[in-house]
């Protein structure tokens, strides 16, 4: 008898919310949680630009015996609130929201799996922690103890790095803010399958799972389950801003002191092989796994992809 047979609830996550703040006010961020809620070993799984925390269901089910697995819906997506001001749909706001969530979780150890945007958020968090450490004054015996910081550990960067290829960004920009509505769920599945062909081969149930939480039924129509305004700050990026962001991301990446697993789709149009090799050169803690026949981004749903991540996180040889 499997663990899921003994405990049917192990196959479904718990849903909770945390209140976060932005310059425009407050908003709730939803998160899906798997495993023992008293487990202080936490794994944060953070999704891509238009996706939700439910992308990690299969990975979370596998790792729940070892971790308290927490998969947020980043603000503006899924069951989370939408921001009043769409200018807030940027990495610094997402980092602030995740810090609020981490403060609630109080992890003793914190590992990270970030797909695309989720990886950028992880790097943003790392950079913020590095800057905070540099800014700390010399202690005189007062204040919080030294070990009360964020215990950021191993990081999986799923098809993302400090340098992003323009072709991939343009492809994503072409559909992210476009309103879509369909008369049936099957039509929504066909649409997701068409714009996400780079995810690689999936069976029909797999494509339904990849659609179920990014489309929602409203008034008899299936529509995108995210705030279309997330495309607005995405579209405002110019070359100068991209270069400044790239510099900060490289610094953040180089500040990672724990093991890093770079997962790259062999056909990725966002993370090039050259950038992946440069990442290996710049951080001796990093290693690379390439997923054959897949572009941007591996979904971490197949057994072989999950096993690579599992072995890396649990300390075995992938």
Short mmCIF file of C-alpha atoms in Angstrom, two decimals:
data_model
loop_
_atom_site.label_atom_id
_atom_site.label_comp_id
_atom_site.label_asym_id
_atom_site.label_seq_id
_atom_site.Cartn_x
_atom_site.Cartn_y
_atom_site.Cartn_z
CA UNK A 1 0.00 0.00 0.00
CA UNK A 2 1.42 3.39 -1.01
CA UNK A 3 1.61 6.46 1.21
CA UNK A 4 -1.21 8.07 -0.80
CA UNK A 5 -3.42 4.99 -0.28
CA UNK A 6 -2.88 5.18 3.49
CA UNK A 7 -3.49 8.93 3.53
CA UNK A 8 -5.65 10.21 0.63
CA UNK A 9 -5.02 13.81 1.74
CA UNK A 10 -1.36 13.35 0.76
CA UNK A 11 -2.42 13.61 -2.89
CA UNK A 12 -3.95 17.07 -2.42
CA UNK A 13 -2.37 20.28 -1.11
CA UNK A 14 -3.62 22.59 1.60
CA UNK A 15 -4.48 26.14 0.51
CA UNK A 16 -3.64 29.14 2.68
CA UNK A 17 -3.01 32.87 2.29
CA UNK A 18 -0.52 35.41 3.63
CA UNK A 19 -1.12 39.16 3.70
CA UNK A 20 1.55 41.16 1.87
CA UNK A 21 2.11 44.87 1.26
CA UNK A 22 2.88 47.03 -1.75
CA UNK A 23 3.13 50.83 -2.10
CA UNK A 24 -0.54 50.79 -3.22
CA UNK A 25 -1.85 48.84 -0.23
CA UNK A 26 -2.18 45.22 0.85
CA UNK A 27 -2.86 42.02 -1.06
CA UNK A 28 -3.21 38.34 -0.27
CA UNK A 29 -0.81 35.81 -1.74
CA UNK A 30 -2.13 32.26 -1.90
CA UNK A 31 0.10 29.27 -1.40
CA UNK A 32 -0.36 25.53 -1.76
CA UNK A 33 1.27 23.41 0.90
CA UNK A 34 2.22 19.72 0.93
CA UNK A 35 3.72 17.54 3.64
CA UNK A 36 3.97 17.89 7.39
CA UNK A 37 3.18 21.51 8.37
CA UNK A 38 5.48 21.15 11.39
CA UNK A 39 8.47 20.16 9.24
CA UNK A 40 11.05 22.95 9.49
CA UNK A 41 12.76 21.72 6.31
CA UNK A 42 10.99 23.84 3.69
CA UNK A 43 11.09 23.68 -0.11
CA UNK A 44 9.72 26.72 -1.93
CA UNK A 45 8.63 26.03 -5.52
CA UNK A 46 8.02 29.21 -7.52
CA UNK A 47 6.37 29.16 -10.94
CA UNK A 48 6.84 30.96 -14.25
CA UNK A 49 5.35 34.22 -15.55
CA UNK A 50 1.78 33.12 -16.32
CA UNK A 51 1.66 29.89 -14.35
CA UNK A 52 0.59 28.94 -10.79
CA UNK A 53 1.87 26.96 -7.84
CA UNK A 54 -0.10 23.93 -8.98
CA UNK A 55 2.52 23.38 -11.71
CA UNK A 56 4.55 21.60 -9.03
CA UNK A 57 1.93 19.04 -7.93
CA UNK A 58 3.87 16.00 -9.08
CA UNK A 59 7.21 17.25 -7.77
CA UNK A 60 5.60 18.21 -4.45
CA UNK A 61 3.97 14.80 -4.04
CA UNK A 62 7.34 13.13 -4.51
CA UNK A 63 9.17 15.41 -2.06
CA UNK A 64 6.47 15.86 0.61
CA UNK A 65 7.83 12.98 2.75
CA UNK A 66 11.08 14.95 3.10
CA UNK A 67 9.98 18.61 3.03
CA UNK A 68 7.20 20.95 3.87
CA UNK A 69 6.68 21.87 0.21
CA UNK A 70 5.19 25.33 -0.36
CA UNK A 71 4.09 26.46 -3.83
CA UNK A 72 2.79 30.06 -3.94
CA UNK A 73 0.58 31.62 -6.59
CA UNK A 74 2.59 34.79 -7.20
CA UNK A 75 0.39 37.88 -6.89
CA UNK A 76 -1.79 38.46 -9.97
CA UNK A 77 -2.00 34.73 -10.73
CA UNK A 78 -4.26 31.87 -9.75
CA UNK A 79 -5.99 32.27 -6.40
CA UNK A 80 -3.90 35.26 -5.28
CA UNK A 81 -5.18 38.84 -5.34
CA UNK A 82 -4.47 41.22 -8.19
CA UNK A 83 -2.48 44.38 -7.54
CA UNK A 84 -4.17 47.78 -7.70
CA UNK A 85 -1.19 49.19 -9.61
CA UNK A 86 0.19 46.89 -12.33
CA UNK A 87 3.60 48.58 -12.04
CA UNK A 88 4.04 46.33 -9.01
CA UNK A 89 4.24 43.19 -11.15
CA UNK A 90 8.03 43.12 -10.95
CA UNK A 91 10.65 40.98 -9.24
CA UNK A 92 11.31 43.35 -6.27
CA UNK A 93 7.63 43.13 -5.25
CA UNK A 94 7.64 39.36 -5.65
CA UNK A 95 10.77 39.11 -3.48
CA UNK A 96 9.09 41.21 -0.78
CA UNK A 97 6.03 38.95 -0.88
CA UNK A 98 8.14 35.80 -0.61
CA UNK A 99 10.04 37.26 2.35
CA UNK A 100 6.67 37.79 4.07
CA UNK A 101 5.77 34.17 3.37
CA UNK A 102 9.16 32.91 4.60
CA UNK A 103 8.70 34.87 7.83
CA UNK A 104 5.44 32.99 8.39
CA UNK A 105 6.95 29.58 7.57
CA UNK A 106 9.98 30.04 9.89
CA UNK A 107 12.10 27.41 8.11
CA UNK A 108 15.22 25.94 9.67
CA UNK A 109 16.40 25.13 6.15
CA UNK A 110 15.03 26.60 2.92
CA UNK A 111 15.66 25.11 -0.51
CA UNK A 112 14.29 26.62 -3.72
CA UNK A 113 12.99 25.42 -7.07
CA UNK A 114 12.30 28.27 -9.49
CA UNK A 115 10.98 27.87 -13.01
CA UNK A 116 11.73 30.82 -15.30
CA UNK A 117 10.39 33.86 -13.39
CA UNK A 118 10.51 31.79 -10.20
CA UNK A 119 14.25 31.41 -10.68
CA UNK A 120 14.64 35.16 -11.17
CA UNK A 121 12.76 35.72 -7.91
CA UNK A 122 15.15 33.31 -6.20
CA UNK A 123 18.12 35.23 -7.55
CA UNK A 124 16.47 38.49 -6.49
CA UNK A 125 16.07 37.14 -2.98
CA UNK A 126 19.69 35.99 -2.92
CA UNK A 127 20.86 39.40 -4.08
CA UNK A 128 18.74 41.17 -1.46
CA UNK A 129 20.15 38.93 1.28
CA UNK A 130 23.72 39.55 0.10
CA UNK A 131 23.20 43.32 0.09
CA UNK A 132 21.56 43.18 3.52
CA UNK A 133 24.53 41.27 4.95
CA UNK A 134 26.94 43.88 3.59
CA UNK A 135 24.88 46.70 5.05
CA UNK A 136 24.71 45.27 8.60
CA UNK A 137 26.54 47.45 11.15
CA UNK A 138 29.10 45.98 13.51
CA UNK A 139 27.18 44.27 16.30
CA UNK A 140 27.61 45.39 19.89
CA UNK A 141 25.74 42.53 21.54
CA UNK A 142 22.25 43.98 21.05
CA UNK A 143 19.57 43.05 18.54
CA UNK A 144 18.60 39.72 16.97
CA UNK A 145 21.03 36.78 17.04
CA UNK A 146 23.19 36.15 13.98
CA UNK A 147 21.29 33.00 12.95
CA UNK A 148 17.89 34.70 12.52
CA UNK A 149 18.36 35.42 8.81
CA UNK A 150 16.77 33.61 5.86
CA UNK A 151 18.45 30.15 5.68
CA UNK A 152 18.63 29.96 1.89
CA UNK A 153 20.08 26.62 0.85
CA UNK A 154 20.13 24.66 -2.39
CA UNK A 155 18.63 26.27 -5.49
CA UNK A 156 17.24 24.75 -8.69
CA UNK A 157 17.15 27.24 -11.57
CA UNK A 158 14.80 25.76 -14.15
CA UNK A 159 15.69 27.15 -17.59
CA UNK A 160 16.64 30.57 -16.34
CA UNK A 161 19.82 32.52 -15.73
CA UNK A 162 21.17 36.06 -15.38
CA UNK A 163 21.28 36.57 -19.17
CA UNK A 164 18.06 36.06 -21.16
CA UNK A 165 17.87 35.61 -24.90
CA UNK A 166 15.78 38.26 -26.67
CA UNK A 167 14.02 35.74 -28.95
CA UNK A 168 12.47 33.97 -25.97
CA UNK A 169 11.37 37.21 -24.33
CA UNK A 170 9.72 38.36 -27.54
CA UNK A 171 7.88 35.05 -27.90
CA UNK A 172 6.50 35.30 -24.38
CA UNK A 173 5.60 39.00 -24.79
CA UNK A 174 3.54 38.13 -27.88
CA UNK A 175 0.92 36.18 -25.89
CA UNK A 176 1.20 37.06 -22.19
CA UNK A 177 -1.16 40.07 -22.21
CA UNK A 178 -3.55 38.86 -24.90
CA UNK A 179 -7.13 38.24 -23.69
CA UNK A 180 -8.42 34.82 -24.63
CA UNK A 181 -11.78 33.16 -24.06
CA UNK A 182 -13.03 29.74 -25.10
CA UNK A 183 -16.40 28.04 -25.08
CA UNK A 184 -15.02 24.84 -23.60
CA UNK A 185 -12.18 23.58 -21.44
CA UNK A 186 -10.98 21.39 -24.30
CA UNK A 187 -10.50 24.51 -26.46
CA UNK A 188 -8.47 26.10 -23.65
CA UNK A 189 -6.33 22.94 -23.49
CA UNK A 190 -5.69 23.16 -27.24
CA UNK A 191 -4.61 26.79 -26.84
CA UNK A 192 -2.20 26.04 -23.97
CA UNK A 193 -0.81 23.16 -25.99
CA UNK A 194 -0.15 25.49 -28.94
CA UNK A 195 1.57 28.31 -27.02
CA UNK A 196 3.43 25.90 -24.73
CA UNK A 197 4.70 23.43 -27.32
CA UNK A 198 8.23 24.11 -26.06
CA UNK A 199 7.28 22.36 -22.80
CA UNK A 200 7.89 19.09 -24.63
CA UNK A 201 5.80 15.96 -25.04
CA UNK A 202 2.88 15.42 -22.64
CA UNK A 203 -0.11 13.10 -22.86
CA UNK A 204 -3.65 14.49 -22.96
CA UNK A 205 -4.03 14.33 -19.18
CA UNK A 206 -0.73 16.18 -18.83
CA UNK A 207 -1.94 19.04 -21.03
CA UNK A 208 -5.20 19.18 -19.10
CA UNK A 209 -3.24 19.46 -15.85
CA UNK A 210 -1.14 22.27 -17.35
CA UNK A 211 -4.37 24.10 -18.31
CA UNK A 212 -6.56 23.44 -15.27
CA UNK A 213 -5.10 26.17 -13.07
CA UNK A 214 -4.20 28.80 -15.69
CA UNK A 215 -7.70 29.01 -17.15
CA UNK A 216 -10.90 29.52 -15.14
CA UNK A 217 -14.56 29.37 -16.12
CA UNK A 218 -16.41 32.70 -15.92
CA UNK A 219 -19.95 33.20 -17.24
CA UNK A 220 -19.72 30.09 -19.39
CA UNK A 221 -16.36 31.07 -20.92
CA UNK A 222 -12.88 29.79 -20.12
CA UNK A 223 -10.53 32.76 -19.61
CA UNK A 224 -6.94 33.23 -18.45
CA UNK A 225 -6.58 32.90 -14.69
CA UNK A 226 -4.17 35.79 -14.25
CA UNK A 227 -4.18 39.56 -14.42
CA UNK A 228 -3.44 40.44 -18.05
CA UNK A 229 -1.79 43.63 -16.79
CA UNK A 230 1.29 41.62 -15.76
CA UNK A 231 2.31 42.24 -19.39
CA UNK A 232 2.57 46.01 -18.85
CA UNK A 233 5.88 46.22 -16.92
CA UNK A 234 7.16 43.31 -19.01
CA UNK A 235 6.62 45.39 -22.17
CA UNK A 236 8.34 48.47 -20.74
CA UNK A 237 11.76 46.84 -20.51
CA UNK A 238 14.38 48.51 -22.70
CA UNK A 239 17.97 47.60 -23.49
CA UNK A 240 19.44 49.81 -20.75
CA UNK A 241 17.13 48.34 -18.11
CA UNK A 242 17.90 44.82 -19.30
CA UNK A 243 21.65 45.42 -19.04
CA UNK A 244 21.31 46.84 -15.52
CA UNK A 245 19.15 43.87 -14.47
CA UNK A 246 21.64 41.44 -15.99
CA UNK A 247 24.49 42.94 -13.98
CA UNK A 248 22.53 42.66 -10.73
CA UNK A 249 21.44 39.10 -11.52
CA UNK A 250 25.02 37.99 -12.18
CA UNK A 251 26.08 39.45 -8.84
CA UNK A 252 23.20 37.69 -7.11
CA UNK A 253 24.00 34.41 -8.83
CA UNK A 254 27.67 34.64 -7.90
CA UNK A 255 26.67 35.26 -4.26
CA UNK A 256 25.06 31.80 -4.00
CA UNK A 257 27.23 29.70 -1.70
CA UNK A 258 25.13 26.52 -1.59
CA UNK A 259 24.81 23.96 -4.44
CA UNK A 260 22.95 25.13 -7.56
CA UNK A 261 21.33 22.90 -10.17
CA UNK A 262 20.77 24.52 -13.55
CA UNK A 263 18.09 22.65 -15.49
CA UNK A 264 18.12 23.65 -19.15
CA UNK A 265 15.82 22.62 -21.96
CA UNK A 266 18.03 21.50 -24.83
CA UNK A 267 15.98 23.63 -27.27
CA UNK A 268 15.48 26.60 -24.94
CA UNK A 269 15.04 29.99 -26.59
CA UNK A 270 15.55 31.80 -23.26
CA UNK A 271 18.59 30.18 -21.62
CA UNK A 272 21.34 29.52 -24.15
CA UNK A 273 23.99 26.83 -23.84
CA UNK A 274 26.63 29.57 -23.77
CA UNK A 275 24.94 31.28 -20.80
CA UNK A 276 24.61 27.96 -18.97
CA UNK A 277 28.33 27.30 -19.45
CA UNK A 278 29.14 30.82 -18.21
CA UNK A 279 27.03 30.10 -15.13
CA UNK A 280 29.11 27.00 -14.46
CA UNK A 281 32.27 29.05 -14.81
CA UNK A 282 31.15 31.83 -12.51
CA UNK A 283 29.89 29.68 -9.66
CA UNK A 284 31.81 26.51 -8.71
CA UNK A 285 28.78 25.30 -6.71
CA UNK A 286 26.73 24.95 -9.91
CA UNK A 287 26.07 21.92 -12.06
CA UNK A 288 24.08 21.57 -15.26
CA UNK A 289 21.42 19.09 -16.35
CA UNK A 290 20.10 19.35 -19.91
CA UNK A 291 16.65 17.96 -20.75
CA UNK A 292 16.71 16.58 -24.30
CA UNK A 293 14.02 17.54 -26.80
CA UNK A 294 12.52 20.27 -24.59
CA UNK A 295 12.60 24.05 -24.93
CA UNK A 296 11.48 26.66 -22.41
CA UNK A 297 10.78 25.31 -19.93
CA UNK A 298 10.90 21.76 -18.60
CA UNK A 299 7.69 21.23 -16.61
CA UNK A 300 9.25 18.99 -13.94
CA UNK A 301 6.27 16.66 -14.30
CA UNK A 302 7.88 13.58 -15.85
CA UNK A 303 9.53 10.95 -13.68
CA UNK A 304 12.98 11.50 -15.16
CA UNK A 305 12.90 15.27 -14.60
CA UNK A 306 11.54 14.90 -11.06
CA UNK A 307 14.19 12.31 -10.19
CA UNK A 308 17.03 14.66 -11.21
CA UNK A 309 15.67 17.39 -8.92
CA UNK A 310 14.92 14.95 -6.12
CA UNK A 311 18.42 13.49 -6.09
CA UNK A 312 20.00 16.94 -6.16
CA UNK A 313 17.92 18.25 -3.27
CA UNK A 314 18.24 15.16 -1.12
CA UNK A 315 22.00 15.04 -1.55
CA UNK A 316 22.32 12.03 -3.83
CA UNK A 317 24.13 11.86 -7.17
CA UNK A 318 21.87 12.90 -10.05
#
